[in-house]
GROMACS .gro file of C-alpha atoms in nm:
model
  351
    1MET     CA    1 -31.717 -10.444   3.685
    2ILE     CA    2 -31.373 -10.285   3.724
    3PHE     CA    3 -31.223 -10.216   4.065
    4LEU     CA    4 -30.912 -10.003   4.126
    5ASN     CA    5 -30.689 -10.086   4.420
    6ASP     CA    6 -30.428  -9.848   4.561
    7LYS     CA    7 -30.327 -10.037   4.875
    8GLU     CA    8 -29.989 -10.135   4.731
    9VAL     CA    9 -29.908  -9.796   4.580
   10ARG     CA   10 -30.068  -9.539   4.808
   11ASP     CA   11 -29.764  -9.459   5.024
   12HIS     CA   12 -29.539  -9.423   4.719
   13LEU     CA   13 -29.753  -9.135   4.585
   14PHE     CA   14 -29.731  -8.928   4.906
   15PRO     CA   15 -29.843  -8.652   4.962
   16PHE     CA   16 -30.116  -8.673   4.697
   17THR     CA   17 -30.280  -8.986   4.840
   18LEU     CA   18 -30.324  -8.855   5.194
   19MET     CA   19 -30.666  -8.707   5.110
   20ARG     CA   20 -30.763  -8.918   4.806
   21SER     CA   21 -30.723  -9.253   4.639
   22ALA     CA   22 -30.454  -9.280   4.374
   23ALA     CA   23 -30.746  -9.332   4.136
   24ASP     CA   24 -30.855  -8.972   4.194
   25ILE     CA   25 -30.523  -8.812   4.101
   26ARG     CA   26 -30.566  -8.568   3.811
   27ILE     CA   27 -30.326  -8.612   3.521
   28GLY     CA   28 -30.402  -8.483   3.172
   29ILE     CA   29 -30.756  -8.343   3.172
   30LEU     CA   30 -30.928  -8.613   3.379
   31THR     CA   31 -30.856  -8.809   3.694
   32ILE     CA   32 -30.744  -9.170   3.660
   33ARG     CA   33 -31.087  -9.296   3.768
   34GLU     CA   34 -31.260  -9.063   3.520
   35LYS     CA   35 -31.041  -9.198   3.238
   36TRP     CA   36 -31.138  -9.558   3.314
   37GLU     CA   37 -31.506  -9.464   3.327
   38ALA     CA   38 -31.498  -9.262   3.004
   39LEU     CA   39 -31.312  -9.535   2.816
   40LEU     CA   40 -31.528  -9.821   2.946
   41GLY     CA   41 -31.860  -9.637   2.952
   42GLN     CA   42 -31.938  -9.764   3.302
   43GLU     CA   43 -31.883  -9.681   3.667
   44VAL     CA   44 -31.547  -9.783   3.812
   45LYS     CA   45 -31.521  -9.844   4.185
   46VAL     CA   46 -31.223  -9.810   4.418
   47VAL     CA   47 -31.137 -10.079   4.673
   48GLY     CA   48 -31.226  -9.940   5.013
   49ASP     CA   49 -31.511  -9.717   4.897
   50ALA     CA   50 -31.809  -9.755   5.131
   51SER     CA   51 -32.062 -10.028   5.045
   52HIS     CA   52 -31.861 -10.152   4.746
   53VAL     CA   53 -31.834 -10.531   4.757
   54ILE     CA   54 -31.602 -10.695   4.505
   55SER     CA   55 -31.791 -10.965   4.316
   56PRO     CA   56 -31.609 -11.282   4.198
   57GLU     CA   57 -31.638 -11.180   3.831
   58ALA     CA   58 -31.498 -10.829   3.888
   59ALA     CA   59 -31.159 -10.730   3.746
   60LEU     CA   60 -30.904 -10.568   3.976
   61PHE     CA   61 -30.639 -10.323   3.855
   62ALA     CA   62 -30.385 -10.111   4.040
   63ALA     CA   63 -30.519  -9.758   4.086
   64ASN     CA   64 -30.194  -9.602   3.961
   65ILE     CA   65 -30.239  -9.744   3.610
   66ILE     CA   66 -30.325  -9.470   3.359
   67PRO     CA   67 -30.528  -9.638   3.084
   68SER     CA   68 -30.538  -9.541   2.720
   69GLU     CA   69 -30.785  -9.608   2.440
   70GLN     CA   70 -30.541  -9.857   2.290
   71PHE     CA   71 -30.513 -10.043   2.622
   72ILE     CA   72 -30.890 -10.065   2.671
   73ALA     CA   73 -30.935 -10.190   2.312
   74SER     CA   74 -30.680 -10.465   2.380
   75LEU     CA   75 -30.848 -10.547   2.711
   76GLN     CA   76 -31.203 -10.611   2.590
   77LYS     CA   77 -31.315 -10.913   2.389
   78ASP     CA   78 -31.599 -10.895   2.139
   79ASP     CA   79 -31.840 -11.028   2.403
   80ASN     CA   80 -31.733 -10.745   2.638
   81THR     CA   81 -31.546 -10.981   2.871
   82LEU     CA   82 -31.186 -10.904   2.961
   83LYS     CA   83 -30.872 -11.056   2.817
   84LYS     CA   84 -30.593 -11.176   3.041
   85ASP     CA   85 -30.314 -11.039   2.821
   86PRO     CA   86 -30.391 -10.676   2.723
   87ASP     CA   87 -30.138 -10.439   2.568
   88TRP     CA   88 -29.941 -10.332   2.876
   89GLU     CA   89 -29.720 -10.113   2.655
   90ALA     CA   90 -30.018  -9.878   2.605
   91ILE     CA   91 -30.034  -9.753   2.965
   92LYS     CA   92 -29.836  -9.534   3.200
   93ILE     CA   93 -29.786  -9.612   3.568
   94LEU     CA   94 -29.750  -9.359   3.849
   95GLN     CA   95 -29.481  -9.516   4.066
   96TYR     CA   96 -29.366  -9.190   4.226
   97PRO     CA   97 -29.533  -8.847   4.262
   98TRP     CA   98 -29.301  -8.681   4.008
   99HIS     CA   99 -29.436  -8.919   3.743
  100ILE     CA  100 -29.752  -8.706   3.750
  101PHE     CA  101 -29.577  -8.423   3.567
  102GLU     CA  102 -29.350  -8.657   3.371
  103TRP     CA  103 -29.647  -8.838   3.210
  104ASN     CA  104 -29.872  -8.532   3.177
  105ASP     CA  105 -29.780  -8.461   2.814
  106TRP     CA  106 -29.888  -8.814   2.714
  107ALA     CA  107 -30.201  -8.797   2.931
  108LEU     CA  108 -30.310  -8.459   2.791
  109ARG     CA  109 -30.292  -8.588   2.434
  110GLU     CA  110 -30.484  -8.905   2.524
  111ASP     CA  111 -30.755  -8.714   2.713
  112PHE     CA  112 -30.792  -8.450   2.442
  113LYS     CA  113 -30.884  -8.721   2.189
  114LEU     CA  114 -31.122  -8.879   2.438
  115VAL     CA  115 -31.317  -8.571   2.551
  116THR     CA  116 -31.340  -8.398   2.212
  117ARG     CA  117 -31.422  -8.694   1.984
  118ASP     CA  118 -31.731  -8.631   1.768
  119ARG     CA  119 -31.787  -8.293   1.931
  120ALA     CA  120 -31.760  -7.939   1.795
  121SER     CA  121 -31.561  -7.668   1.968
  122GLN     CA  122 -31.706  -7.328   2.040
  123VAL     CA  123 -31.593  -7.066   1.789
  124ILE     CA  124 -31.253  -6.916   1.866
  125PRO     CA  125 -31.300  -6.540   1.928
  126GLU     CA  126 -31.159  -6.314   1.656
  127SER     CA  127 -30.930  -6.132   1.898
  128VAL     CA  128 -30.749  -6.456   1.992
  129GLN     CA  129 -30.433  -6.539   1.798
  130VAL     CA  130 -30.399  -6.908   1.726
  131ILE     CA  131 -30.156  -7.155   1.575
  132ASN     CA  132 -30.297  -7.491   1.460
  133ALA     CA  133 -30.661  -7.415   1.535
  134LYS     CA  134 -30.774  -7.774   1.465
  135ASP     CA  135 -30.613  -7.885   1.793
  136ILE     CA  136 -30.787  -7.619   2.003
  137PHE     CA  137 -31.114  -7.706   2.176
  138ILE     CA  138 -31.327  -7.456   2.369
  139GLU     CA  139 -31.618  -7.568   2.588
  140PRO     CA  140 -31.942  -7.369   2.628
  141GLY     CA  141 -31.922  -7.072   2.863
  142ALA     CA  142 -31.546  -7.027   2.829
  143ARG     CA  143 -31.426  -6.666   2.802
  144LEU     CA  144 -31.106  -6.563   2.628
  145ALA     CA  145 -30.995  -6.253   2.439
  146HIS     CA  146 -30.672  -6.093   2.313
  147CYS     CA  147 -30.454  -6.392   2.410
  148MET     CA  148 -30.231  -6.634   2.218
  149LEU     CA  149 -30.298  -7.009   2.186
  150ASN     CA  150 -30.024  -7.217   2.023
  151ALA     CA  151 -30.136  -7.574   1.958
  152SER     CA  152 -29.849  -7.660   1.723
  153THR     CA  153 -29.668  -7.834   2.011
  154GLY     CA  154 -29.975  -8.009   2.151
  155PRO     CA  155 -30.352  -7.969   2.190
  156VAL     CA  156 -30.512  -7.688   2.389
  157TYR     CA  157 -30.832  -7.757   2.584
  158ILE     CA  158 -31.038  -7.479   2.745
  159GLY     CA  159 -31.303  -7.610   2.985
  160LYS     CA  160 -31.657  -7.501   3.062
  161ASP     CA  161 -31.684  -7.150   3.212
  162ALA     CA  162 -31.303  -7.115   3.222
  163GLU     CA  163 -31.137  -6.781   3.146
  164ILE     CA  164 -30.811  -6.672   2.984
  165MET     CA  165 -30.752  -6.301   3.037
  166GLU     CA  166 -30.594  -6.071   2.784
  167GLY     CA  167 -30.222  -6.074   2.713
  168SER     CA  168 -30.170  -6.439   2.809
  169PHE     CA  169 -29.953  -6.676   2.607
  170ILE     CA  170 -30.042  -7.048   2.611
  171ARG     CA  171 -29.835  -7.322   2.448
  172GLY     CA  172 -29.975  -7.676   2.433
  173PRO     CA  173 -30.028  -7.938   2.537
  174PHE     CA  174 -30.246  -7.754   2.786
  175ALA     CA  175 -30.574  -7.798   2.972
  176LEU     CA  176 -30.770  -7.534   3.159
  177CYS     CA  177 -31.047  -7.720   3.340
  178GLU     CA  178 -31.394  -7.606   3.436
  179GLY     CA  179 -31.419  -7.268   3.605
  180ALA     CA  180 -31.042  -7.210   3.614
  181VAL     CA  181 -30.886  -6.871   3.540
  182VAL     CA  182 -30.560  -6.763   3.374
  183LYS     CA  183 -30.483  -6.405   3.475
  184MET     CA  184 -30.353  -6.124   3.254
  185GLY     CA  185 -30.011  -6.155   3.097
  186SER     CA  186 -29.949  -6.517   3.201
  187LYS     CA  187 -29.691  -6.733   3.022
  188ILE     CA  188 -29.775  -7.103   3.030
  189TYR     CA  189 -29.575  -7.377   2.860
  190GLY     CA  190 -29.684  -7.738   2.808
  191ALA     CA  191 -29.739  -7.984   2.940
  192THR     CA  192 -29.959  -7.806   3.194
  193THR     CA  193 -30.297  -7.884   3.351
  194ILE     CA  194 -30.488  -7.622   3.548
  195GLY     CA  195 -30.756  -7.813   3.740
  196PRO     CA  196 -31.113  -7.703   3.813
  197TYR     CA  197 -31.163  -7.361   3.975
  198CYS     CA  198 -30.791  -7.283   4.003
  199THR     CA  199 -30.656  -6.932   3.944
  200VAL     CA  200 -30.307  -6.898   3.795
  201GLY     CA  201 -30.071  -6.630   3.672
  202GLY     CA  202 -29.702  -6.563   3.611
  203GLU     CA  203 -29.484  -6.828   3.443
  204ILE     CA  204 -29.575  -7.198   3.456
  205LYS     CA  205 -29.420  -7.496   3.279
  206ASN     CA  206 -29.496  -7.870   3.281
  207SER     CA  207 -29.707  -7.854   3.597
  208ILE     CA  208 -30.039  -7.986   3.729
  209PHE     CA  209 -30.287  -7.817   3.963
  210PHE     CA  210 -30.544  -8.067   4.091
  211GLY     CA  211 -30.822  -7.818   4.170
  212TYR     CA  212 -30.932  -7.511   4.371
  213SER     CA  213 -30.572  -7.390   4.410
  214ASN     CA  214 -30.411  -7.053   4.337
  215LYS     CA  215 -30.086  -6.923   4.194
  216ALA     CA  216 -30.241  -6.594   4.099
  217HIS     CA  217 -29.932  -6.372   4.067
  218ASP     CA  218 -29.586  -6.350   3.913
  219GLY     CA  219 -29.328  -6.613   3.997
  220TYR     CA  220 -29.207  -6.934   3.832
  221LEU     CA  221 -29.348  -7.284   3.876
  222GLY     CA  222 -29.198  -7.568   3.675
  223ASP     CA  223 -29.206  -7.950   3.680
  224ALA     CA  224 -29.443  -7.929   3.975
  225VAL     CA  225 -29.761  -8.082   4.117
  226ILE     CA  226 -29.996  -7.876   4.334
  227GLY     CA  227 -30.277  -8.048   4.525
  228GLU     CA  228 -30.621  -7.906   4.604
  229TRP     CA  229 -30.690  -7.590   4.807
  230CYS     CA  230 -30.330  -7.466   4.793
  231ASN     CA  231 -30.213  -7.106   4.759
  232LEU     CA  232 -29.875  -6.968   4.647
  233GLY     CA  233 -29.818  -6.609   4.753
  234ALA     CA  234 -29.713  -6.336   4.510
  235GLY     CA  235 -29.357  -6.372   4.383
  236SER     CA  236 -29.316  -6.733   4.499
  237SER     CA  237 -29.102  -6.954   4.274
  238ASN     CA  238 -28.959  -7.302   4.268
  239SER     CA  239 -28.624  -7.432   4.152
  240ASN     CA  240 -28.661  -7.736   3.927
  241LEU     CA  241 -28.296  -7.785   3.826
  242LYS     CA  242 -27.984  -7.802   4.041
  243ASN     CA  243 -27.701  -7.560   3.965
  244ASN     CA  244 -27.469  -7.850   3.882
  245ALA     CA  245 -27.738  -8.022   3.668
  246THR     CA  246 -27.711  -8.349   3.862
  247ASP     CA  247 -28.013  -8.561   3.954
  248VAL     CA  248 -28.261  -8.412   4.200
  249ARG     CA  249 -28.313  -8.613   4.518
  250VAL     CA  250 -28.672  -8.605   4.647
  251TRP     CA  251 -28.824  -8.717   4.977
  252HIS     CA  252 -28.974  -9.068   4.952
  253GLN     CA  253 -29.219  -9.130   5.233
  254PRO     CA  254 -29.210  -9.515   5.249
  255SER     CA  255 -28.832  -9.527   5.284
  256LYS     CA  256 -28.810  -9.207   5.494
  257ASP     CA  257 -28.519  -9.100   5.274
  258TYR     CA  258 -28.437  -8.900   4.962
  259ILE     CA  259 -28.421  -9.085   4.629
  260ARG     CA  260 -28.325  -8.981   4.277
  261ALA     CA  261 -28.606  -8.834   4.068
  262GLY     CA  262 -28.418  -8.744   3.750
  263MET     CA  263 -28.266  -8.415   3.639
  264LYS     CA  264 -28.576  -8.197   3.691
  265CYS     CA  265 -28.825  -8.175   3.975
  266GLY     CA  266 -28.987  -7.868   4.124
  267LEU     CA  267 -29.248  -7.839   4.400
  268LEU     CA  268 -29.471  -8.131   4.509
  269MET     CA  269 -29.729  -7.968   4.738
  270GLY     CA  270 -29.995  -8.159   4.933
  271ASP     CA  271 -30.354  -8.041   4.975
  272TYR     CA  272 -30.449  -7.740   5.192
  273SER     CA  273 -30.092  -7.604   5.193
  274ARG     CA  274 -30.003  -7.236   5.154
  275ALA     CA  275 -29.691  -7.027   5.107
  276ALA     CA  276 -29.628  -6.663   5.193
  277ILE     CA  277 -29.522  -6.403   4.936
  278ASN     CA  278 -29.177  -6.446   4.779
  279THR     CA  279 -29.133  -6.802   4.906
  280ALA     CA  280 -28.830  -6.966   4.741
  281PHE     CA  281 -28.888  -7.339   4.707
  282ASN     CA  282 -28.579  -7.557   4.693
  283THR     CA  283 -28.528  -7.801   4.406
  284GLY     CA  284 -28.754  -8.102   4.453
  285THR     CA  285 -28.936  -7.974   4.762
  286VAL     CA  286 -29.210  -8.198   4.905
  287THR     CA  287 -29.471  -8.065   5.146
  288GLY     CA  288 -29.728  -8.269   5.330
  289ILE     CA  289 -30.086  -8.150   5.368
  290CYS     CA  290 -30.196  -7.838   5.555
  291THR     CA  291 -29.861  -7.661   5.578
  292ASN     CA  292 -29.831  -7.284   5.629
  293ILE     CA  293 -29.492  -7.196   5.480
  294PHE     CA  294 -29.305  -6.873   5.542
  295GLY     CA  295 -28.950  -6.763   5.622
  296GLU     CA  296 -28.635  -6.629   5.459
  297GLY     CA  297 -28.411  -6.821   5.220
  298LEU     CA  298 -28.472  -7.153   5.048
  299THR     CA  299 -28.726  -7.387   5.205
  300PRO     CA  300 -28.626  -7.726   5.346
  301LYS     CA  301 -28.660  -8.002   5.088
  302PHE     CA  302 -28.921  -8.180   5.301
  303ILE     CA  303 -29.189  -8.001   5.503
  304PRO     CA  304 -29.410  -8.239   5.706
  305SER     CA  305 -29.789  -8.216   5.726
  306PHE     CA  306 -29.934  -7.957   5.966
  307THR     CA  307 -29.614  -7.750   5.972
  308TRP     CA  308 -29.622  -7.381   6.068
  309GLY     CA  309 -29.327  -7.190   5.919
  310SER     CA  310 -29.039  -7.352   5.736
  311LYS     CA  311 -28.724  -7.329   5.949
  312ALA     CA  312 -28.819  -7.422   6.306
  313LEU     CA  313 -29.098  -7.645   6.172
  314SER     CA  314 -29.347  -7.557   6.443
  315ARG     CA  315 -29.671  -7.753   6.477
  316TYR     CA  316 -29.989  -7.610   6.321
  317GLU     CA  317 -30.264  -7.612   6.585
  318PHE     CA  318 -30.539  -7.838   6.456
  319GLU     CA  319 -30.838  -7.615   6.527
  320LYS     CA  320 -30.651  -7.320   6.377
  321ALA     CA  321 -30.577  -7.532   6.067
  322LEU     CA  322 -30.946  -7.620   6.025
  323SER     CA  323 -31.048  -7.256   6.068
  324ASP     CA  324 -30.799  -7.144   5.803
  325ILE     CA  325 -30.911  -7.414   5.558
  326SER     CA  326 -31.274  -7.309   5.607
  327ASN     CA  327 -31.184  -6.947   5.535
  328TRP     CA  328 -31.003  -7.040   5.213
  329LYS     CA  329 -31.295  -7.255   5.101
  330LYS     CA  330 -31.535  -6.966   5.149
  331LEU     CA  331 -31.334  -6.770   4.889
  332LYS     CA  332 -31.454  -7.022   4.629
  333ASN     CA  333 -31.802  -7.067   4.775
  334ARG     CA  334 -31.730  -7.407   4.926
  335GLU     CA  335 -31.746  -7.547   5.280
  336LEU     CA  336 -31.529  -7.788   5.476
  337THR     CA  337 -31.729  -8.109   5.519
  338ASP     CA  338 -31.747  -8.322   5.832
  339ALA     CA  339 -31.588  -8.610   5.639
  340GLU     CA  340 -31.292  -8.392   5.538
  341ALA     CA  341 -31.248  -8.266   5.894
  342LYS     CA  342 -31.252  -8.623   6.026
  343GLN     CA  343 -30.993  -8.732   5.769
  344LEU     CA  344 -30.772  -8.434   5.851
  345LYS     CA  345 -30.798  -8.514   6.223
  346HIS     CA  346 -30.684  -8.871   6.159
  347ILE     CA  347 -30.383  -8.752   5.955
  348PHE     CA  348 -30.299  -8.491   6.220
  349GLU     CA  349 -30.297  -8.755   6.495
  350GLN     CA  350 -30.081  -8.991   6.288
  351SER     CA  351 -29.828  -8.729   6.176
   0.00000   0.00000   0.00000
């Protein structure tokens, strides 16, 4: 049995570990936990999950380790026991939240091999222009017509019941997960993942949407990570590169300070956060969860959880926040659960 532990790394991946374990971060096509389970062919448990007791023979790995097929092959002996010296060069590690978009190209290629092996793609519709069709995989129920798929720069994966509307241009590596929608005339560059039941449009590059989030209109998003149940209003854009091309400094929650994140970093948005139309996100902006962002000019580079506005940083009333989340969930035929409300209440009281 494999257990994943995020106790040592959880704070470093803020804001994406406020509502989930690091093991449930989506990168590539699958979440980290889903990768372990698909590669091992067995259930993988997370330390802290209810009723999960770690047995003496269980193996414990950090939840921010992204496994690969090569790593798992080096980990298992012929008798299915685990080696003590696997190939640690065959993994990636999420040490900071911006690593999610930095490692997404690698993760998309790894996941594409994993989820498509020994399977046949649905037929590519005649109206769809393609480059390098052998690296395009379409799941049953997907709908696409009069768009362009370029897999010469990386594989393109279209999930079950997903839709790409006409006039869209997609360059791999790219994943559109189950039930997600790309709206008309979109321009999407790799390495980009659109998680389950997201709706996106405009221009997107090297970004990840975890699930159930929207960027449905024009505007630019690049080198960004968007959590679940987020919404970016029409015309909203992020800066991902400083005008002087120096390193971007990004809020680091454990140290309560800004640290260098490399030359490019766009928006890192926590779950349940929303932005009004024409919001201009500063380079390397981090938002906590459940923020309602609006106001003129560039946003602050750090917007705490349960913030109302962006300049005065007023407090979002908790009951109002829950009501708004419930309304957004209804748009995708979902409901806010008691467990989610309890978790949000705890974060609200601690923030």
